[in-house]
Short mmCIF file of C-alpha atoms in Angstrom, two decimals:
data_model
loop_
_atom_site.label_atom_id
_atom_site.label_comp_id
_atom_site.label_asym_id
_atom_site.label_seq_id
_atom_site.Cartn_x
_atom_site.Cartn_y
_atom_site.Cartn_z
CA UNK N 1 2.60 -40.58 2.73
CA UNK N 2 6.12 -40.74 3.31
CA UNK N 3 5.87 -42.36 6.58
CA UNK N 4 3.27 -44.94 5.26
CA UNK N 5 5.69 -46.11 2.81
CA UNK N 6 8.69 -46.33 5.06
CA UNK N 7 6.55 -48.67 7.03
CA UNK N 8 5.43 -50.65 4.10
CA UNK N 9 9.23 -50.94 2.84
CA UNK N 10 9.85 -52.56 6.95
CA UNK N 11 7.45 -54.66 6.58
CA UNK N 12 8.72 -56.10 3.73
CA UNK N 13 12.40 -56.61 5.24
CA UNK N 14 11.07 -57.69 8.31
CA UNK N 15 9.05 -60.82 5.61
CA UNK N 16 11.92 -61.02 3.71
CA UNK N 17 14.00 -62.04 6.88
CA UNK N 18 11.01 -64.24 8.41
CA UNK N 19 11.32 -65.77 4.83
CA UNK N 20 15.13 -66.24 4.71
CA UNK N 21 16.53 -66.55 8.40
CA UNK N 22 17.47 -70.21 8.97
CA UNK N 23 16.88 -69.96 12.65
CA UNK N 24 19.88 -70.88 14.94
CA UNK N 25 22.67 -68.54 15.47
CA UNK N 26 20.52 -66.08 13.08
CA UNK N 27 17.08 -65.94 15.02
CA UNK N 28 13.96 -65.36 13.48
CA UNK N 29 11.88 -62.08 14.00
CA UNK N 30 9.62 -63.88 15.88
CA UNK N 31 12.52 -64.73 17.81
CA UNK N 32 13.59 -61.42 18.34
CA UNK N 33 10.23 -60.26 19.34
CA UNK N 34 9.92 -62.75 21.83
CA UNK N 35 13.52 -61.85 23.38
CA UNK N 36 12.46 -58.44 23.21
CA UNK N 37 9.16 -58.62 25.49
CA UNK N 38 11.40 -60.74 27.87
CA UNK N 39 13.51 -58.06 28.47
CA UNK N 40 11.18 -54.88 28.55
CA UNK N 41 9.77 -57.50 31.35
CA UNK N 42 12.26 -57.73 32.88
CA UNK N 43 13.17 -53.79 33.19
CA UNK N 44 16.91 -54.88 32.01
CA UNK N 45 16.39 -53.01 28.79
CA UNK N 46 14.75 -49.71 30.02
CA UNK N 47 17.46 -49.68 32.40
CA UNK N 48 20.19 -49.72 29.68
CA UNK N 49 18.46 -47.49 27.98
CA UNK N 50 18.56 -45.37 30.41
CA UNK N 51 22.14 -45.53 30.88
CA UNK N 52 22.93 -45.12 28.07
CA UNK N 53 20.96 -42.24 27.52
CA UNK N 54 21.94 -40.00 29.96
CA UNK N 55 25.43 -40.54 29.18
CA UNK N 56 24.66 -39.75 25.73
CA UNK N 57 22.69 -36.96 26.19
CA UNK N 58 25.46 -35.20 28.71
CA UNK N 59 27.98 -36.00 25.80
CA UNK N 60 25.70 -34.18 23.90
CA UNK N 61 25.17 -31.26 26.04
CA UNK N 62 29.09 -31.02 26.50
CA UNK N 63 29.37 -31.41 22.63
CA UNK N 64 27.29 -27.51 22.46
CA UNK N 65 30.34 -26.16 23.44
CA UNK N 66 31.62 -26.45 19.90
CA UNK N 67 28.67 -23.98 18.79
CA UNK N 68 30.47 -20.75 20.36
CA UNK N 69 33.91 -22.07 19.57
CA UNK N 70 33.33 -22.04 15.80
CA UNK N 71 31.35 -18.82 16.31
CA UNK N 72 34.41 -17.12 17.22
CA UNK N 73 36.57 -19.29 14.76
CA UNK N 74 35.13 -17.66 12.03
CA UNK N 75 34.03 -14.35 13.53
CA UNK N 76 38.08 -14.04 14.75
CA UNK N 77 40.13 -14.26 11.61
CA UNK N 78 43.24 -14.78 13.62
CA UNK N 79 41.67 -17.36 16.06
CA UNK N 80 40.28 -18.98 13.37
CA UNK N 81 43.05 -19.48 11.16
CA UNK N 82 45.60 -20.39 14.36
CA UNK N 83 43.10 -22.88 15.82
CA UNK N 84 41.96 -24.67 12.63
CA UNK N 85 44.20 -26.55 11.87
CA UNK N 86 44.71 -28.53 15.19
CA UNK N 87 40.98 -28.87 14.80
CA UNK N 88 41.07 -30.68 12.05
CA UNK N 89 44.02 -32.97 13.02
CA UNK N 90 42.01 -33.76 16.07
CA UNK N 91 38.80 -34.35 14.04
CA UNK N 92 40.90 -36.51 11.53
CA UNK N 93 42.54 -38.68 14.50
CA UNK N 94 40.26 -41.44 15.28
CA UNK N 95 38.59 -40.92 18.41
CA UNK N 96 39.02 -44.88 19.66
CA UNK N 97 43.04 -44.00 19.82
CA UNK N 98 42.43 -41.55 22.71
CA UNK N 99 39.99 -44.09 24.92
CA UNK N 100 43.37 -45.61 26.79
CA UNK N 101 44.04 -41.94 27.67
CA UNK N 102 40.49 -41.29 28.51
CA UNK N 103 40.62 -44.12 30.92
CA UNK N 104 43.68 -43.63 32.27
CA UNK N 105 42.91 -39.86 33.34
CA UNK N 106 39.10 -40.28 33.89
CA UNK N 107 39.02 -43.82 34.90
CA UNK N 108 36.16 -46.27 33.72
CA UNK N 109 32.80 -44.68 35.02
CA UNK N 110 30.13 -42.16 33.84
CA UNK N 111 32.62 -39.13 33.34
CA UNK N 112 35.12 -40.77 30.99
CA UNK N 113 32.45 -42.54 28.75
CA UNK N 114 30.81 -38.56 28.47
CA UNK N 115 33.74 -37.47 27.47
CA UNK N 116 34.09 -39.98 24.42
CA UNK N 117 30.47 -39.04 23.43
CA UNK N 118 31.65 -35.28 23.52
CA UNK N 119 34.68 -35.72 21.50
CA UNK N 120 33.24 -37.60 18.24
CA UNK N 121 30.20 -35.38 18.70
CA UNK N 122 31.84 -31.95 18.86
CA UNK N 123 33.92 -32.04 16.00
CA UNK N 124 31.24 -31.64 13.48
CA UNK N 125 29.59 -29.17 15.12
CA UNK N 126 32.59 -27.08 15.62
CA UNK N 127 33.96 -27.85 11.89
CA UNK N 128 30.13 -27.11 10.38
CA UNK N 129 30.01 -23.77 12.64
CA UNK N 130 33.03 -22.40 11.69
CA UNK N 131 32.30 -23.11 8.14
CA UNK N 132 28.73 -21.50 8.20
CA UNK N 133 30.47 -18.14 9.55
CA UNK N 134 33.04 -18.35 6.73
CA UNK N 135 30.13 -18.72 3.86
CA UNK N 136 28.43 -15.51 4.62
CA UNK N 137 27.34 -13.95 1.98
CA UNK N 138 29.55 -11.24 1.03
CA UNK N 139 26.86 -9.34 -0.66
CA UNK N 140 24.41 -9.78 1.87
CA UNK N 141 27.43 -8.10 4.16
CA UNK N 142 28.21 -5.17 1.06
CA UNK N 143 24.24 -4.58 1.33
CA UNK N 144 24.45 -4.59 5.02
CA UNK N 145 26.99 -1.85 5.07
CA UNK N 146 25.54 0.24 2.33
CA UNK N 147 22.50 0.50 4.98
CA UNK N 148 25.37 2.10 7.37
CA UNK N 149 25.53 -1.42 9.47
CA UNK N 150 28.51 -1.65 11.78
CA UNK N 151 30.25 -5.17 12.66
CA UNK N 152 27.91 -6.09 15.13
CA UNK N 153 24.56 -5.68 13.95
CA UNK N 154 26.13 -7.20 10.48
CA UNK N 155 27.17 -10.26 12.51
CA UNK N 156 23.73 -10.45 14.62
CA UNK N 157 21.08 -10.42 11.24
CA UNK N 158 23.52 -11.85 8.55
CA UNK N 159 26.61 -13.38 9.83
CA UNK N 160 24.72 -15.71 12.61
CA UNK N 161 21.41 -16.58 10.57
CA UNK N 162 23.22 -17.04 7.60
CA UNK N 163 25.54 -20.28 9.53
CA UNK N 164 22.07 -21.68 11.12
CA UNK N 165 21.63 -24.18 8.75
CA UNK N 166 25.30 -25.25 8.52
CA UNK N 167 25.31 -25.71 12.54
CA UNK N 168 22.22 -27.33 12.63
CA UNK N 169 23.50 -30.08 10.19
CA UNK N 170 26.84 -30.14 12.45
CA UNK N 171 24.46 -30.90 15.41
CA UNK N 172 22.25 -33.56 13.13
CA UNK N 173 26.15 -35.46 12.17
CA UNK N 174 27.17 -35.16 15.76
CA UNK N 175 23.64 -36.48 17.28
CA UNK N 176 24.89 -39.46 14.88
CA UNK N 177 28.68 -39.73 15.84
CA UNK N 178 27.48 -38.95 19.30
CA UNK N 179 24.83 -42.13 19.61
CA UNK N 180 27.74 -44.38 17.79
CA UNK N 181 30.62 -43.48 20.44
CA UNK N 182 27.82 -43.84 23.32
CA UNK N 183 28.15 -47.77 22.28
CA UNK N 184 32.11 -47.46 21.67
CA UNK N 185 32.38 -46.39 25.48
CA UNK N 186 30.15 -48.83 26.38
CA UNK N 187 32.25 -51.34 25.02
CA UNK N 188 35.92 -50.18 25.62
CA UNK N 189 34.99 -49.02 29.76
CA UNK N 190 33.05 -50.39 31.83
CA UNK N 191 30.89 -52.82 30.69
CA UNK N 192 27.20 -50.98 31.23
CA UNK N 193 23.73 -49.49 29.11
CA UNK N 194 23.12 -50.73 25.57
CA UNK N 195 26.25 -51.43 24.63
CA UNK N 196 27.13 -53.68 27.52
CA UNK N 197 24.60 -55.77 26.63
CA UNK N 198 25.22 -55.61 23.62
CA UNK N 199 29.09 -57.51 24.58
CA UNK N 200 26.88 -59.97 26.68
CA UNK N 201 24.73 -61.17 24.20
CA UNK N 202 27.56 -60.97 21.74
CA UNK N 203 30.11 -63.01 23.54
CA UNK N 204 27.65 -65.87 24.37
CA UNK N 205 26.18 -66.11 21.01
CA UNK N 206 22.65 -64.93 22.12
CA UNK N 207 21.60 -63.60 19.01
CA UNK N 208 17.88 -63.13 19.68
CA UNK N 209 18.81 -60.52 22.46
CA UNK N 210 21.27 -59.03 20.53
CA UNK N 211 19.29 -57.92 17.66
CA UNK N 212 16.83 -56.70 20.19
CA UNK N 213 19.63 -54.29 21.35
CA UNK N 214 20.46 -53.55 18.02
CA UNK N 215 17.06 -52.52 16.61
CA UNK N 216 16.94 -50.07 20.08
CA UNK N 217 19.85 -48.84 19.17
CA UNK N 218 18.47 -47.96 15.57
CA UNK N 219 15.39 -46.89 16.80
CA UNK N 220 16.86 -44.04 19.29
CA UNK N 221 18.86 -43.24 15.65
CA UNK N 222 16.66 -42.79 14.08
CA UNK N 223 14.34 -40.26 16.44
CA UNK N 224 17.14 -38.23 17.19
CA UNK N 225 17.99 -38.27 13.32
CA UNK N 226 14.19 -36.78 12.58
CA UNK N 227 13.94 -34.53 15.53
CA UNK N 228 17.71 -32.75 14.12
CA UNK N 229 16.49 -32.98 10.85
CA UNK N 230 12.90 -31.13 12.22
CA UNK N 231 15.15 -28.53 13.96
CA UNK N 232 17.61 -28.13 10.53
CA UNK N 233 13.96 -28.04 8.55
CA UNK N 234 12.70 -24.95 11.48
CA UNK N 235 16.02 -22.97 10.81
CA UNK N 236 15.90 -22.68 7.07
CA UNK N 237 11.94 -22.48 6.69
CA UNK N 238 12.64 -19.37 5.23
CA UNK N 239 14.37 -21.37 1.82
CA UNK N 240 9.96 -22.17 0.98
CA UNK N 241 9.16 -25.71 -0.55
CA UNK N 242 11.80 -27.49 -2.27
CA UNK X 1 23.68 22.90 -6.73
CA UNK X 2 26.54 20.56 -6.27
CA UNK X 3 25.56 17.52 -4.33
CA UNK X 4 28.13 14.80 -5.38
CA UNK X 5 31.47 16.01 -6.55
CA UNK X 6 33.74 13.29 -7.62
CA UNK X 7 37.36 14.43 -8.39
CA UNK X 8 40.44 12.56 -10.41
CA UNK X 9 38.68 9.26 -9.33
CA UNK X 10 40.95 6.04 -10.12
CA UNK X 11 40.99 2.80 -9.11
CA UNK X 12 42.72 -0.66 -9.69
CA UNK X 13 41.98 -4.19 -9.20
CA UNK X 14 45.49 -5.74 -8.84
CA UNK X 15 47.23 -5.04 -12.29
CA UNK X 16 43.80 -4.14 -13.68
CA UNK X 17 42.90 -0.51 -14.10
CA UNK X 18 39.20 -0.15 -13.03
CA UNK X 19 38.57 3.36 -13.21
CA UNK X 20 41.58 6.71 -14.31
CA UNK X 21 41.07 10.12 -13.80
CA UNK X 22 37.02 10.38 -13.55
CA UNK X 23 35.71 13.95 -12.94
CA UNK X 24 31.77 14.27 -12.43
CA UNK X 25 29.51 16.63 -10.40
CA UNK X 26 26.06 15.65 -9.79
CA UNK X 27 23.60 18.40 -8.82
CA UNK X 28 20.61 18.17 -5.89
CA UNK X 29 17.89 16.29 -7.27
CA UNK X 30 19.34 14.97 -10.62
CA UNK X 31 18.41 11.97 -12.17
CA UNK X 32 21.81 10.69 -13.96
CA UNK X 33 22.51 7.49 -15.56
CA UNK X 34 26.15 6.06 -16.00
CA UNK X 35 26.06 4.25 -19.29
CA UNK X 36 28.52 1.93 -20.79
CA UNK X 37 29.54 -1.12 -22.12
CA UNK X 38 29.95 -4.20 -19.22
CA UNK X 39 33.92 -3.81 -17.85
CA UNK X 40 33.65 0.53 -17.90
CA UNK X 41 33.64 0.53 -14.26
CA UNK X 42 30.00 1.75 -13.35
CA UNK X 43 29.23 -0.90 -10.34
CA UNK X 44 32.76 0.47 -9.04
CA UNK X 45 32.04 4.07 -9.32
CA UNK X 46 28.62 3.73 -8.11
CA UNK X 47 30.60 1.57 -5.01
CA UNK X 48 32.90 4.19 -4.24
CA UNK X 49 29.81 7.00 -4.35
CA UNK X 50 28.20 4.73 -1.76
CA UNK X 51 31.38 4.68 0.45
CA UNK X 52 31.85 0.66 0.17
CA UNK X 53 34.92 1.15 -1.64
CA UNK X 54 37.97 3.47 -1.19
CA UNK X 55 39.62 4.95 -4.12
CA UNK X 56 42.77 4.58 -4.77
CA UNK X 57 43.26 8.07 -5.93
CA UNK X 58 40.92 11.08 -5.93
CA UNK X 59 37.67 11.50 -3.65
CA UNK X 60 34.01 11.50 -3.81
CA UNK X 61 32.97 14.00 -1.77
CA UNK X 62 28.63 14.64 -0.60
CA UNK X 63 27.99 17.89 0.30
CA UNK X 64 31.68 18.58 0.61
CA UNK X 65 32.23 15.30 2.94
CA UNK X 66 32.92 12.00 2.73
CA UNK X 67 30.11 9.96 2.12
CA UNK X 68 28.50 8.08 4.87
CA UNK X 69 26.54 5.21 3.81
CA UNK X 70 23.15 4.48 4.76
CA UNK X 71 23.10 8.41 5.81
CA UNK X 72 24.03 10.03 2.66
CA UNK X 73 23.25 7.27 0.10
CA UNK X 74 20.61 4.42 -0.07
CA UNK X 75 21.48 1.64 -2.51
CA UNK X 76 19.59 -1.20 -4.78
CA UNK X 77 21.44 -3.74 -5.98
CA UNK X 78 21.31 -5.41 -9.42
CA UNK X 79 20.09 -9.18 -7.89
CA UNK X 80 18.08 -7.63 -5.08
CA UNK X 81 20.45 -8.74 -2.01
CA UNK X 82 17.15 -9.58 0.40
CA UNK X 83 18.20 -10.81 3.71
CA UNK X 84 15.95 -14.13 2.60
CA UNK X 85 15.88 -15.42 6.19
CA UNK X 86 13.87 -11.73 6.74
CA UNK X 87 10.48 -11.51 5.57
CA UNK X 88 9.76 -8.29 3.12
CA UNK X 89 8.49 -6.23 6.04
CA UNK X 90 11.96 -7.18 8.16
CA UNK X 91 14.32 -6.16 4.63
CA UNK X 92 12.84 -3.00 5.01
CA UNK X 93 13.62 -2.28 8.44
CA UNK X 94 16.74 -3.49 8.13
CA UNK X 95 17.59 -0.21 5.96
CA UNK X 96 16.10 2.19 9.26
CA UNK X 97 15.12 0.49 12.45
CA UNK X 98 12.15 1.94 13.55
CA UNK X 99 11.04 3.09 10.36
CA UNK X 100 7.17 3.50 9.16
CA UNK X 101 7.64 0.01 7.01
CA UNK X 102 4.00 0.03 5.96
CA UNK X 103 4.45 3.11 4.45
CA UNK X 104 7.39 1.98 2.03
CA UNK X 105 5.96 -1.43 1.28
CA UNK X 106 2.64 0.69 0.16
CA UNK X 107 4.38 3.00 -1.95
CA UNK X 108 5.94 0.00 -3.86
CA UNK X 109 2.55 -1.75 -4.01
CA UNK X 110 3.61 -4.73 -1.40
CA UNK X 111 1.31 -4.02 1.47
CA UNK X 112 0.22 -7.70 1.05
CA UNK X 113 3.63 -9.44 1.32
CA UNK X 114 4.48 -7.98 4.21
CA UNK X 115 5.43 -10.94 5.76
CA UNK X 116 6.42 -13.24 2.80
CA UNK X 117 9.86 -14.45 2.77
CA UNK X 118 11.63 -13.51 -0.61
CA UNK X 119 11.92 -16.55 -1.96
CA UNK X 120 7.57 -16.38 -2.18
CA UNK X 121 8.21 -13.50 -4.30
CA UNK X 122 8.71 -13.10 -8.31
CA UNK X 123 11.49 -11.40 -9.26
CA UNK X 124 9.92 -7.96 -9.85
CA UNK X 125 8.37 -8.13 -6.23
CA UNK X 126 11.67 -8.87 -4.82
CA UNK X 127 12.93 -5.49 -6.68
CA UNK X 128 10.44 -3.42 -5.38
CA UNK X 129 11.08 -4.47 -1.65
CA UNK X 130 14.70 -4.08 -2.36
CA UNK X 131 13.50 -0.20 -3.95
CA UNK X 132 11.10 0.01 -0.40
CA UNK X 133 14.38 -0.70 1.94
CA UNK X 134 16.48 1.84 -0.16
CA UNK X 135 13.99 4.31 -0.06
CA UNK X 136 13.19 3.47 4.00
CA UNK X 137 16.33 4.78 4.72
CA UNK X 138 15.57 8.27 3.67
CA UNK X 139 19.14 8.83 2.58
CA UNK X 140 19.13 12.22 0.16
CA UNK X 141 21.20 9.89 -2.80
CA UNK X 142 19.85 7.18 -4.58
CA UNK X 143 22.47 4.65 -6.14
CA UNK X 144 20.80 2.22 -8.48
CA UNK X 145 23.07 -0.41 -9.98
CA UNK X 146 21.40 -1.74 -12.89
CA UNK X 147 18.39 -3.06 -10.77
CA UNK X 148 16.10 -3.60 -13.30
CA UNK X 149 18.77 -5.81 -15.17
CA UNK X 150 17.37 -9.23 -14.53
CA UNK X 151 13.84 -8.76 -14.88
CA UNK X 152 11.74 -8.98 -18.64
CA UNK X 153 11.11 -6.58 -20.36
CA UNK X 154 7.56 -5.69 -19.35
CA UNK X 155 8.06 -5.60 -15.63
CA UNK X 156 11.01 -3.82 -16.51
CA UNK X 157 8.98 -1.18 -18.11
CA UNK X 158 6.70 -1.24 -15.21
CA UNK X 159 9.64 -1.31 -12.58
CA UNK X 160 11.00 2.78 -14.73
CA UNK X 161 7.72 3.63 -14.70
CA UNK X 162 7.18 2.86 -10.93
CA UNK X 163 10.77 4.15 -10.19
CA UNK X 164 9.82 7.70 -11.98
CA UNK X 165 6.47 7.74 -9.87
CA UNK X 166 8.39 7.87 -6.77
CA UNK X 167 11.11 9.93 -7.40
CA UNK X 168 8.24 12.58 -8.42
CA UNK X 169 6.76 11.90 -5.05
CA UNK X 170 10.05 11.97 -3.10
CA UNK X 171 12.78 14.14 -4.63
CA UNK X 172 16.17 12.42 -4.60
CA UNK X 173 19.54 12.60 -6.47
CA UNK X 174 19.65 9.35 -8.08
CA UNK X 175 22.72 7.87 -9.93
CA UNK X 176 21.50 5.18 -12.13
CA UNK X 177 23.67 2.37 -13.76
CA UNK X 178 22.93 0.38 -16.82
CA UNK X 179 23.87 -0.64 -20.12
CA UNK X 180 20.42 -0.08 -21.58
CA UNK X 181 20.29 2.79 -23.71
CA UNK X 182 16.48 2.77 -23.79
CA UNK X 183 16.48 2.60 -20.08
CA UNK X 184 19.00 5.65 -20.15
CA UNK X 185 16.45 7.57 -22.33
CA UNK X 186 13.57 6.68 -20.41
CA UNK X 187 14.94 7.80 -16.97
CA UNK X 188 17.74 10.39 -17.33
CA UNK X 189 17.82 13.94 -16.83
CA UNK X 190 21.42 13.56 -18.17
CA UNK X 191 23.24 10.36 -19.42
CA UNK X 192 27.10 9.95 -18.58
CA UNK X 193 28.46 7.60 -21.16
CA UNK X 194 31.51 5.61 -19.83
CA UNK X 195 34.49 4.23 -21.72
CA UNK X 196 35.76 0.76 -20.82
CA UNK X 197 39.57 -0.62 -19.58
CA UNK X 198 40.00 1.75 -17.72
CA UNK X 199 36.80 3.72 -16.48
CA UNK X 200 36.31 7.00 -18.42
CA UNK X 201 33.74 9.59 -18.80
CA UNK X 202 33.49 9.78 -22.76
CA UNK X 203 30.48 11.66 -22.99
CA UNK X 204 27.72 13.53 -21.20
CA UNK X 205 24.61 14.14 -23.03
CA UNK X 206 20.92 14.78 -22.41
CA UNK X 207 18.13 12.55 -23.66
CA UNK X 208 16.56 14.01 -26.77
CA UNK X 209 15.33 13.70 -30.49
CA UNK X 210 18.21 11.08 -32.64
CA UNK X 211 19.48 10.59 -29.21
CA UNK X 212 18.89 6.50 -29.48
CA UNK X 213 20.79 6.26 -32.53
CA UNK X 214 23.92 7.63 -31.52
CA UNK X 215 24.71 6.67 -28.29
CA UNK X 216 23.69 2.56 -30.13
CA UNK X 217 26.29 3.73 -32.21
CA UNK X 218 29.11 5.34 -29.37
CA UNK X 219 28.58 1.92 -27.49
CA UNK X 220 28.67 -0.04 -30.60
CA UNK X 221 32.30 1.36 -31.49
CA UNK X 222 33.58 1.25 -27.78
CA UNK X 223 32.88 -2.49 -27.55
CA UNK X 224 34.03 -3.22 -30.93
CA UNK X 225 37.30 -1.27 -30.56
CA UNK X 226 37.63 -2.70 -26.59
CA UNK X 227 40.58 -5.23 -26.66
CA UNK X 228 39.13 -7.10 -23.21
CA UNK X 229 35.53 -7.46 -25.00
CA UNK X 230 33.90 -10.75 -26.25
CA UNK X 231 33.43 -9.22 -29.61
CA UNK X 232 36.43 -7.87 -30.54
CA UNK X 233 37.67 -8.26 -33.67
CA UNK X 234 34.34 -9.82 -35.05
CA UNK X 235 34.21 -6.83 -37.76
CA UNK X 236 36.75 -6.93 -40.69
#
């Protein structure tokens, strides 16, 4: 039902543009269609794709590591409360003012542009961690301990399930911030995957192409966007029908 | 028999006197309800009984030692405090890993929600499994704070009825909390009427003929004449 009429709503932008694109510098969706055959043809888009994939994905996979280290921000009072706060100065600093650094210490290939996927997409997941572990219920804990529950088996069945939905929506934000910096290094190193073409076809005004690699770019959004959503949905089942 | 022995309890919240000078015994197998107006101190008597809290002066002492929770004393909680990622069958073993969970989840008359998550269940339900993991535990004191509270009045009635059913089946000493005085009647074997700002035992009385009346009328005056109550003042 849901998915019918998020298709039907497309379909309607997709007439409304058809309708209202002047052709030119803003192409048509025929247009872009066309462009976009040419290129799956041509391989050049699966292999950008690719690229940029598997430099977004190892982001990703980096970007994890911010699951334990919020675990033990909030488990660790004192860890918590030392660490925070350069957490949050480094999740408030915007992450395109460390790319010079980035290149400068890990030069312009596949390692530097993973590490500017892993550090927009591990702030979230750190910050929405640590926050689950601080909003235990305290008294889910009280109940806990009136069974005779010691700190451990407290932290195992109410501490840890209780922060599952708050990390899976830190994963479903940095999935998000994750994709978006996968273009940023694109564009600030070298010049490769989706968002090297996407400078290409920028800079010489072929707009047909372009769109092409920005509807991919929304597409792979928006699956990643459902499947964290599916995972956040499988972690809080327990919450029944809304 | 002595089984709880609670001697020159007090305790303070900051500036705020919770509980001064509270003497009680409880014996083996006793069915008593602490009764009193809301701010008297029950939940924080009842806490300290469970071991949850420490006084600041005076001890609660089981069997002559302190009390060890989840050993010595099984609690149910006013709004039910399910694990609700758990299903009902999971809540109960919580309480005793291990434990015969079919067994409790029959005696409450849950067999078939086993393996419903809590927020399937009505509000009533979610009391019972809440009663099932206190009595899983098989700890020799029952604390009760005010669990029937939240519920209407005719599952509440079903919920004192149920409650009486088991202790008959499986002796315990039960300390009961509420501000209910028809609750008090229904379930006591003695009622310990409480005093508010701080915590005080003003009374202890048994349930009896005329015995509705006048403890309406004790809480009556102990609100009206409490200086931290909503209704203060409203007479005269």
């Amino acid at each position: 039902m849901i998915w019918g009429m998020r298709f039907g709503l497309l379909a309607g932008l997709i007439l409304l543009w058809e309708w209202w694109a002047p052709g030119g510098l803003l192409p048509t969706p025929g247009q872009v269609w066309r462009a976009g055959v040419a290129l799956l043809a041509e391989g050049r888009l699966w292999r950008a794709v690719g690229d940029s994939l598997s430099i977004y994905v190892s982001g990703m996979a980096a970007a994890l590591v911010g699951i334990p280290l919020g675990l033990a921000m909030g488990s660790f009072r004192l860890f918590g409360r030392v660490v925070d706060v350069f957490v949050f100065a480094l999740a408030a600093t915007p992450r395109v003012a460390f790319i010079p650094l980035i290149i400068v210490i890990l030069g312009l290939g596949f390692e530097a542009k993973t590490f500017i996927v892993f550090l927009g997409a591990v702030m979230p997941v750190v910050l929405n961690t640590y926050a689950g572990v601080l909003a235990a219920d305290a008294d889910l804990i009280e109940m806990a301990r009136s069974t005779g529950a010691g700190r451990r088996r407290i932290w195992r069945h109410v501490v840890l399930p209780g922060a599952m939905p708050f990390l899976a929506t830190g994963l479903r934000l940095g999935a998000t911030i994750g994709l978006i910096n996968t273009v940023v290094a694109e564009l600030y190193t070298a010049v490769r995957g989706l968002g090297g073409l996407l400078a290409i076809y920028g800079n010489t005004f072929r707009m047909a192409e372009y769109f092409v690699i920005v509807l991919m770019l929304a597409i792979i959004g928006v699956i990643v966007t459902e499947a964290m959503r599916a995972v956040e949905a499988h972690l809080s089942r327990w919450r029944g029908e809304r | 028999m002595t089984h709880i022995r609670i001697e020159g309890l007090g305790h303070a919240f900051g500036a705020v006197a919770a509980l001064d000078g509270l003497n009680l015994t409880v014996r083996h197998g006793e069915f008593v309800v602490l009764l009193g107006p809301s701010g008297c101190g029950k939940t924080t008597l009842l806490r300290m009984i469970a071991g949850l809290l420490e006084p600041n002066a005076g001890r609660v002492l089981v069997d002559g030692h302190r009390p060890e929770p989840g050993r010595d004393t099984a609690m149910v909680f006013q709004n039910y405090r399910l694990i609700p990622w758990k299903t009902a069958r999971q809540n109960v073993e919580f309480a005793r890993p291990g434990a015969d969970v079919g067994r409790y989840l029959e005696m409450v008359g849950l067999s078939r929600f086993a393996d419903a998550f809590p927020a399937a269940l009505s509000g009533g339900m979610r009391q019972r499994v809440a009663l099932a993991r206190a009595l899983a535990a098989e700890a020799p004191i029952l604390l009760m704070d005010e669990p029937f509270a939240s519920l209407d009045a005719q599952t509440r009635e079903l919920m004192q009825g149920e409650l009486r059913r088991l202790i008959a089946a499986r002796p315990a000493t039960v300390v009961f909390v509420t501000h209910g005085v028809d609750e008090a009647l229904a379930l006591a074997d003695r009622i310990v009427l409480m005093s508010p700002r701080p915590g005080r035992i003003a009374e202890e009385v048994r349930p009896g003929p005329g015995m509705r009346e006048y403890l309406w009328q004790r809480l009556r005056e102990m609100v009206l004449n409490d200086p931290g109550s909503d209704f203060y003042g409203r007479e005269g």
